[in-house]
Amino acid sequence: MSFFHYISHFLFKKNSLIDILPTVRGTYKENVPLANMTWLGVGGPAEVLFEPADENDLLYFIELKKNIPVTIIGGGSNLLIRDGGIPGVVIRLGKNFETIDIKEDGTITCAAGAKNTEISRKAMEAGISGFEFLCDIPGTIGGAVRMNAGAFGSSIADYLVKLEGIEPANGVHITLTRDEVPMGYRENDLPLGWVFTKVILKGTPEDKIKIQEKMNAYKKQRRETQPHGVRTAGSMFKNPIGLKAWQLIEKSGCRGLRVGDAIVSEKHSNFFVNIGNATAMDFEELINLVRKRVLENCGIQLELEVRCLGVKTKAFSSFGGK
């Protein structure tokens, strides 16, 4: 089925998307609100949310889905989902994708849905150093690989050994070594549609007490310098080479700038916070306003670190969902 026929199917027959999806062992749900699955707490629904039972179920779905649009989301910590939601199928990896296996030599094999904080904690308990920087980074390891998450001078790229996943165009299983994964500052240049399923990392044995002390120091520093216990997606913009985004934002008079219930944090200018009932549009307008002021005042075009997904209006409301 081509994408054109996919659209035509709904425009003229008014059927549900689920009617043409392959039968799976996992679960399909229609018109699922995504706002409560993201740290910003904004955004519209998924036309269909698919939570696969396991990797074989996921592979089976991808092999048979034809040209239906698919979007992958992880822990939602670095996402801005637009108010119109996400057409097609949104895949979210659940409990069966959270396994973490640690070897004495420092090798950590984890499913893509494993939480970053849990990887850091278990590595500490096993006496494996290198993952202290993940101790306070929300989200999953799959998302961390996608954006090459990092903090305190370390990033996922420093510890990645191997990456496994599925290429969705034809359902081919992929295995890549670190040298085959093009990573840059807060980015991974692999195609956005690729579904990561397993990540293999390598740390080094270390005294547990020293690891815990470093984790405590990182957590303390974050609490002192960044907003905590609020709805935020972390750093909104990447740091330009040799510069700090928050300094450029502050220099441009944007600290405390507000659109609706979206506001530039008073504590850290590169954190945007939902202080009540913000919409995705509030955040996008605030992003554009901050970018404009920084360009005018500093001559620099800020690049988003947060990933924006979906449509601004609910494009599938007339031909999908219930």
Tab-separated table of C-alpha atoms in Angstrom:
chain	number	residue	atom	x	y	z
A	1	MET	CA	0.000	0.000	0.000
A	2	SER	CA	1.515	3.363	-1.022
A	3	PHE	CA	1.328	6.424	1.199
A	4	PHE	CA	-1.203	7.919	-1.258
A	5	HIS	CA	-3.434	4.863	-0.914
A	6	TYR	CA	-3.003	4.992	2.875
A	7	ILE	CA	-4.397	8.538	2.914
A	8	SER	CA	-7.123	7.715	0.390
A	9	HIS	CA	-8.209	4.720	2.456
A	10	PHE	CA	-9.228	7.022	5.292
A	11	LEU	CA	-10.425	10.017	3.308
A	12	PHE	CA	-12.966	7.990	1.393
A	13	LYS	CA	-13.714	4.908	3.491
A	14	LYS	CA	-13.572	6.573	6.916
A	15	ASN	CA	-12.152	3.413	8.467
A	16	SER	CA	-9.814	3.171	11.397
A	17	LEU	CA	-6.093	2.778	10.846
A	18	ILE	CA	-6.115	-0.281	13.107
A	19	ASP	CA	-8.254	-2.079	10.506
A	20	ILE	CA	-5.305	-2.295	8.107
A	21	LEU	CA	-2.486	-2.934	10.585
A	22	PRO	CA	-0.903	-6.385	10.940
A	23	THR	CA	-2.078	-8.626	13.783
A	24	VAL	CA	0.480	-8.465	16.595
A	25	ARG	CA	1.006	-9.908	20.077
A	26	GLY	CA	1.549	-6.467	21.543
A	27	THR	CA	-1.130	-3.797	21.895
A	28	TYR	CA	-2.676	-1.158	19.629
A	29	LYS	CA	-4.549	1.796	21.082
A	30	GLU	CA	-6.252	4.545	19.124
A	31	ASN	CA	-6.176	8.289	19.680
A	32	VAL	CA	-3.860	8.028	22.690
A	33	PRO	CA	-2.882	11.328	24.402
A	34	LEU	CA	0.899	11.735	24.298
A	35	ALA	CA	1.267	14.804	26.516
A	36	ASN	CA	1.523	12.724	29.697
A	37	MET	CA	4.260	10.614	28.061
A	38	THR	CA	6.570	13.608	27.669
A	39	TRP	CA	8.418	15.681	30.232
A	40	LEU	CA	7.066	18.950	28.828
A	41	GLY	CA	3.501	17.701	29.237
A	42	VAL	CA	2.229	19.091	25.929
A	43	GLY	CA	1.101	17.738	22.581
A	44	GLY	CA	-1.745	15.960	20.856
A	45	PRO	CA	-2.540	12.251	20.509
A	46	ALA	CA	-1.063	9.365	18.580
A	47	GLU	CA	-3.418	8.164	15.872
A	48	VAL	CA	-2.384	4.663	16.941
A	49	LEU	CA	0.035	3.767	19.732
A	50	PHE	CA	1.782	0.398	19.336
A	51	GLU	CA	3.598	-1.249	22.244
A	52	PRO	CA	5.257	-4.423	20.916
A	53	ALA	CA	5.418	-7.566	23.035
A	54	ASP	CA	9.090	-8.117	22.202
A	55	GLU	CA	11.641	-7.583	19.450
A	56	ASN	CA	10.199	-10.326	17.235
A	57	ASP	CA	6.764	-8.719	17.501
A	58	LEU	CA	8.264	-5.370	16.550
A	59	LEU	CA	10.113	-6.888	13.598
A	60	TYR	CA	6.929	-8.642	12.412
A	61	PHE	CA	5.001	-5.358	12.552
A	62	ILE	CA	7.650	-3.457	10.601
A	63	GLU	CA	7.871	-6.156	7.940
A	64	LEU	CA	4.112	-5.981	7.300
A	65	LYS	CA	3.215	-2.354	7.945
A	66	LYS	CA	3.754	-1.354	4.290
A	67	ASN	CA	4.062	2.442	3.874
A	68	ILE	CA	2.091	3.510	6.924
A	69	PRO	CA	3.975	6.347	8.699
A	70	VAL	CA	5.790	5.244	11.856
A	71	THR	CA	7.281	7.394	14.618
A	72	ILE	CA	9.416	6.117	17.480
A	73	ILE	CA	9.338	7.735	20.926
A	74	GLY	CA	11.354	6.814	23.987
A	75	GLY	CA	10.996	8.229	27.471
A	76	GLY	CA	9.724	11.565	26.161
A	77	SER	CA	12.356	13.608	27.978
A	78	ASN	CA	13.704	15.415	24.928
A	79	LEU	CA	10.539	15.729	22.850
A	80	LEU	CA	8.175	18.512	21.891
A	81	ILE	CA	5.073	16.887	20.421
A	82	ARG	CA	2.925	19.344	18.509
A	83	ASP	CA	-0.702	20.000	19.399
A	84	GLY	CA	-2.099	18.167	16.371
A	85	GLY	CA	-0.504	14.923	17.492
A	86	ILE	CA	1.246	12.307	15.381
A	87	PRO	CA	-0.473	10.655	12.381
A	88	GLY	CA	0.158	6.998	11.651
A	89	VAL	CA	1.618	4.616	14.213
A	90	VAL	CA	3.660	5.720	17.208
A	91	ILE	CA	5.861	2.959	18.615
A	92	ARG	CA	6.712	3.026	22.288
A	93	LEU	CA	8.927	0.329	23.784
A	94	GLY	CA	7.531	-0.911	27.093
A	95	LYS	CA	8.618	-3.108	29.994
A	96	ASN	CA	9.921	-5.905	27.786
A	97	PHE	CA	12.553	-3.515	26.412
A	98	GLU	CA	14.071	-2.448	29.742
A	99	THR	CA	16.527	-5.296	30.427
A	100	ILE	CA	20.070	-4.464	31.569
A	101	ASP	CA	22.857	-7.077	31.695
A	102	ILE	CA	26.257	-6.154	33.150
A	103	LYS	CA	29.459	-8.189	32.854
A	104	GLU	CA	32.489	-8.006	35.151
A	105	ASP	CA	34.650	-6.626	32.332
A	106	GLY	CA	32.437	-3.514	32.127
A	107	THR	CA	30.264	-4.549	29.186
A	108	ILE	CA	26.638	-3.455	29.567
A	109	THR	CA	23.998	-4.874	27.229
A	110	CYS	CA	20.670	-3.120	27.513
A	111	ALA	CA	17.411	-3.080	25.618
A	112	ALA	CA	16.623	0.306	24.068
A	113	GLY	CA	13.834	1.053	26.572
A	114	ALA	CA	16.127	0.826	29.605
A	115	LYS	CA	16.159	4.044	31.641
A	116	ASN	CA	19.398	6.033	31.681
A	117	THR	CA	19.205	6.521	35.440
A	118	GLU	CA	18.746	2.783	35.983
A	119	ILE	CA	21.775	1.973	33.809
A	120	SER	CA	23.849	4.412	35.845
A	121	ARG	CA	22.622	2.979	39.139
A	122	LYS	CA	23.185	-0.644	38.181
A	123	ALA	CA	26.627	0.134	36.774
A	124	MET	CA	27.554	1.740	40.095
A	125	GLU	CA	26.303	-1.291	42.019
A	126	ALA	CA	28.399	-3.538	39.762
A	127	GLY	CA	31.470	-1.364	40.214
A	128	ILE	CA	31.536	-0.168	36.589
A	129	SER	CA	32.557	3.441	35.949
A	130	GLY	CA	31.820	5.633	32.943
A	131	PHE	CA	28.086	6.023	33.295
A	132	GLU	CA	27.959	8.434	36.208
A	133	PHE	CA	26.933	11.220	33.810
A	134	LEU	CA	23.665	9.351	33.127
A	135	CYS	CA	22.641	9.413	36.794
A	136	ASP	CA	20.377	12.434	36.386
A	137	ILE	CA	19.557	12.324	32.664
A	138	PRO	CA	15.909	11.319	32.141
A	139	GLY	CA	14.698	9.147	29.304
A	140	THR	CA	15.824	5.850	27.799
A	141	ILE	CA	19.097	4.625	26.353
A	142	GLY	CA	17.553	4.388	22.882
A	143	GLY	CA	16.752	8.089	22.995
A	144	ALA	CA	20.163	8.812	24.502
A	145	VAL	CA	21.841	7.105	21.552
A	146	ARG	CA	19.600	8.965	19.104
A	147	MET	CA	20.752	12.361	20.424
A	148	ASN	CA	24.180	11.315	21.737
A	149	ALA	CA	23.150	12.477	25.193
A	150	GLY	CA	25.871	13.776	27.436
A	151	ALA	CA	26.835	15.817	30.456
A	152	PHE	CA	29.917	16.766	32.467
A	153	GLY	CA	32.253	16.190	29.523
A	154	SER	CA	31.001	12.667	28.705
A	155	SER	CA	28.561	11.375	26.101
A	156	ILE	CA	27.091	8.094	24.886
A	157	ALA	CA	29.523	8.079	21.954
A	158	ASP	CA	32.409	7.637	24.404
A	159	TYR	CA	31.083	4.281	25.637
A	160	LEU	CA	29.102	2.840	22.731
A	161	VAL	CA	30.365	-0.523	21.439
A	162	LYS	CA	27.510	-1.807	19.303
A	163	LEU	CA	24.007	-0.809	18.270
A	164	GLU	CA	21.242	-3.111	17.059
A	165	GLY	CA	17.915	-2.233	15.538
A	166	ILE	CA	15.542	-2.465	12.604
A	167	GLU	CA	15.544	-0.539	9.348
A	168	PRO	CA	11.812	0.136	8.871
A	169	ALA	CA	11.613	0.486	5.097
A	170	ASN	CA	12.003	-3.268	4.624
A	171	GLY	CA	12.233	-4.704	8.136
A	172	VAL	CA	15.927	-5.581	7.927
A	173	HIS	CA	17.724	-6.196	11.235
A	174	ILE	CA	20.820	-4.010	11.562
A	175	THR	CA	23.951	-4.363	13.690
A	176	LEU	CA	26.447	-1.504	13.762
A	177	THR	CA	29.762	-1.088	15.563
A	178	ARG	CA	30.668	2.241	17.133
A	179	ASP	CA	32.768	3.173	14.084
A	180	GLU	CA	29.703	2.696	11.892
A	181	VAL	CA	27.508	5.023	13.954
A	182	PRO	CA	28.052	8.661	12.882
A	183	MET	CA	27.773	10.734	16.053
A	184	GLY	CA	28.375	14.404	16.653
A	185	TYR	CA	27.580	16.885	19.382
A	186	ARG	CA	24.077	15.977	20.604
A	187	GLU	CA	23.268	14.181	17.390
A	188	ASN	CA	23.315	10.846	15.632
A	189	ASP	CA	23.218	10.965	11.838
A	190	LEU	CA	21.566	7.585	11.347
A	191	PRO	CA	18.151	7.837	9.616
A	192	LEU	CA	15.448	9.043	11.999
A	193	GLY	CA	13.135	6.157	11.121
A	194	TRP	CA	15.528	3.473	12.345
A	195	VAL	CA	14.306	1.655	15.435
A	196	PHE	CA	17.005	0.941	18.002
A	197	THR	CA	16.373	-2.221	20.006
A	198	LYS	CA	19.647	-3.055	21.790
A	199	VAL	CA	22.639	-1.006	22.922
A	200	ILE	CA	25.992	-2.412	24.047
A	201	LEU	CA	28.208	-0.134	26.122
A	202	LYS	CA	31.606	-0.584	27.746
A	203	GLY	CA	32.802	1.004	30.981
A	204	THR	CA	35.730	0.281	33.295
A	205	PRO	CA	35.858	-1.423	36.702
A	206	GLU	CA	36.121	1.038	39.587
A	207	ASP	CA	35.530	1.278	43.321
A	208	LYS	CA	31.810	1.615	44.047
A	209	ILE	CA	32.322	4.336	46.633
A	210	LYS	CA	34.233	6.512	44.151
A	211	ILE	CA	31.531	6.015	41.546
A	212	GLN	CA	28.801	6.944	44.030
A	213	GLU	CA	30.706	10.057	45.120
A	214	LYS	CA	30.960	11.229	41.520
A	215	MET	CA	27.251	10.595	40.945
A	216	ASN	CA	26.370	12.537	44.084
A	217	ALA	CA	28.517	15.448	42.945
A	218	TYR	CA	26.850	15.497	39.521
A	219	LYS	CA	23.376	15.430	41.058
A	220	LYS	CA	24.266	18.224	43.458
A	221	GLN	CA	25.589	20.394	40.650
A	222	ARG	CA	22.461	19.866	38.587
A	223	ARG	CA	20.178	20.754	41.498
A	224	GLU	CA	22.122	23.955	42.065
A	225	THR	CA	22.247	25.131	38.447
A	226	GLN	CA	19.176	23.707	36.689
A	227	PRO	CA	15.416	23.722	37.371
A	228	HIS	CA	14.292	20.551	39.120
A	229	GLY	CA	10.887	19.038	39.767
A	230	VAL	CA	9.239	21.008	36.943
A	231	ARG	CA	7.997	20.134	33.467
A	232	THR	CA	10.937	20.765	31.165
A	233	ALA	CA	12.697	18.976	28.309
A	234	GLY	CA	16.198	19.828	29.494
A	235	SER	CA	18.429	21.978	27.289
A	236	MET	CA	16.297	23.461	24.519
A	237	PHE	CA	19.205	24.444	22.253
A	238	LYS	CA	22.587	22.954	21.454
A	239	ASN	CA	25.627	24.927	22.550
A	240	PRO	CA	27.242	26.651	19.548
A	241	ILE	CA	30.920	25.775	19.143
A	242	GLY	CA	32.922	27.466	21.875
A	243	LEU	CA	29.839	29.163	23.369
A	244	LYS	CA	27.032	28.495	25.857
A	245	ALA	CA	23.454	28.740	24.626
A	246	TRP	CA	22.187	29.907	28.016
A	247	GLN	CA	24.616	32.828	28.017
A	248	LEU	CA	23.503	33.939	24.557
A	249	ILE	CA	19.843	33.671	25.612
A	250	GLU	CA	20.456	35.664	28.781
A	251	LYS	CA	22.544	38.278	26.955
A	252	SER	CA	19.618	38.727	24.551
A	253	GLY	CA	17.251	39.580	27.418
A	254	CYS	CA	15.246	36.355	27.279
A	255	ARG	CA	15.528	35.147	30.878
A	256	GLY	CA	11.946	34.832	32.180
A	257	LEU	CA	10.462	35.451	28.714
A	258	ARG	CA	6.989	33.937	28.521
A	259	VAL	CA	4.441	32.870	25.915
A	260	GLY	CA	1.246	31.545	27.468
A	261	ASP	CA	2.348	29.093	30.150
A	262	ALA	CA	5.690	28.379	28.470
A	263	ILE	CA	8.538	30.299	30.071
A	264	VAL	CA	12.320	30.597	29.851
A	265	SER	CA	13.584	29.421	33.228
A	266	GLU	CA	14.873	32.059	35.633
A	267	LYS	CA	17.362	29.498	36.972
A	268	HIS	CA	18.838	28.339	33.658
A	269	SER	CA	18.051	30.227	30.460
A	270	ASN	CA	18.395	27.216	28.183
A	271	PHE	CA	15.605	25.388	30.013
A	272	PHE	CA	12.028	26.144	28.950
A	273	VAL	CA	9.357	25.257	31.499
A	274	ASN	CA	5.647	24.464	31.377
A	275	ILE	CA	4.357	26.385	34.384
A	276	GLY	CA	0.711	25.414	34.006
A	277	ASN	CA	-1.274	24.597	30.896
A	278	ALA	CA	1.169	25.440	28.125
A	279	THR	CA	0.540	24.181	24.612
A	280	ALA	CA	3.089	23.003	22.095
A	281	MET	CA	2.308	26.159	20.125
A	282	ASP	CA	3.272	28.245	23.179
A	283	PHE	CA	6.661	26.535	23.225
A	284	GLU	CA	7.199	26.845	19.480
A	285	GLU	CA	6.386	30.561	19.593
A	286	LEU	CA	8.756	30.978	22.537
A	287	ILE	CA	11.482	29.052	20.690
A	288	ASN	CA	11.099	31.260	17.620
A	289	LEU	CA	11.103	34.419	19.719
A	290	VAL	CA	14.273	33.440	21.568
A	291	ARG	CA	15.982	32.431	18.331
A	292	LYS	CA	15.061	35.758	16.740
A	293	ARG	CA	16.409	37.795	19.665
A	294	VAL	CA	19.653	35.815	19.878
A	295	LEU	CA	20.205	36.212	16.136
A	296	GLU	CA	19.541	39.945	16.328
A	297	ASN	CA	21.701	40.513	19.416
A	298	CYS	CA	24.501	37.970	18.959
A	299	GLY	CA	24.447	37.106	15.270
A	300	ILE	CA	24.074	33.390	16.030
A	301	GLN	CA	21.331	31.024	14.871
A	302	LEU	CA	20.564	28.624	17.721
A	303	GLU	CA	19.975	24.985	16.811
A	304	LEU	CA	17.365	22.934	18.642
A	305	GLU	CA	18.479	20.073	20.859
A	306	VAL	CA	14.888	19.113	21.621
A	307	ARG	CA	13.223	17.094	18.867
A	308	CYS	CA	9.889	18.393	17.518
A	309	LEU	CA	7.386	15.805	16.242
A	310	GLY	CA	3.882	15.784	14.836
A	311	VAL	CA	1.595	18.288	13.174
A	312	LYS	CA	0.225	21.617	14.354
A	313	THR	CA	-3.391	20.647	13.628
A	314	LYS	CA	-4.985	17.237	13.996
A	315	ALA	CA	-4.606	16.103	10.389
A	316	PHE	CA	-6.015	12.656	11.038
A	317	SER	CA	-9.157	13.670	12.920
A	318	SER	CA	-11.365	13.182	9.848
A	319	PHE	CA	-9.989	9.841	8.711
A	320	GLY	CA	-8.621	7.930	11.637
A	321	GLY	CA	-8.956	7.403	15.359
A	322	LYS	CA	-12.174	7.151	17.315
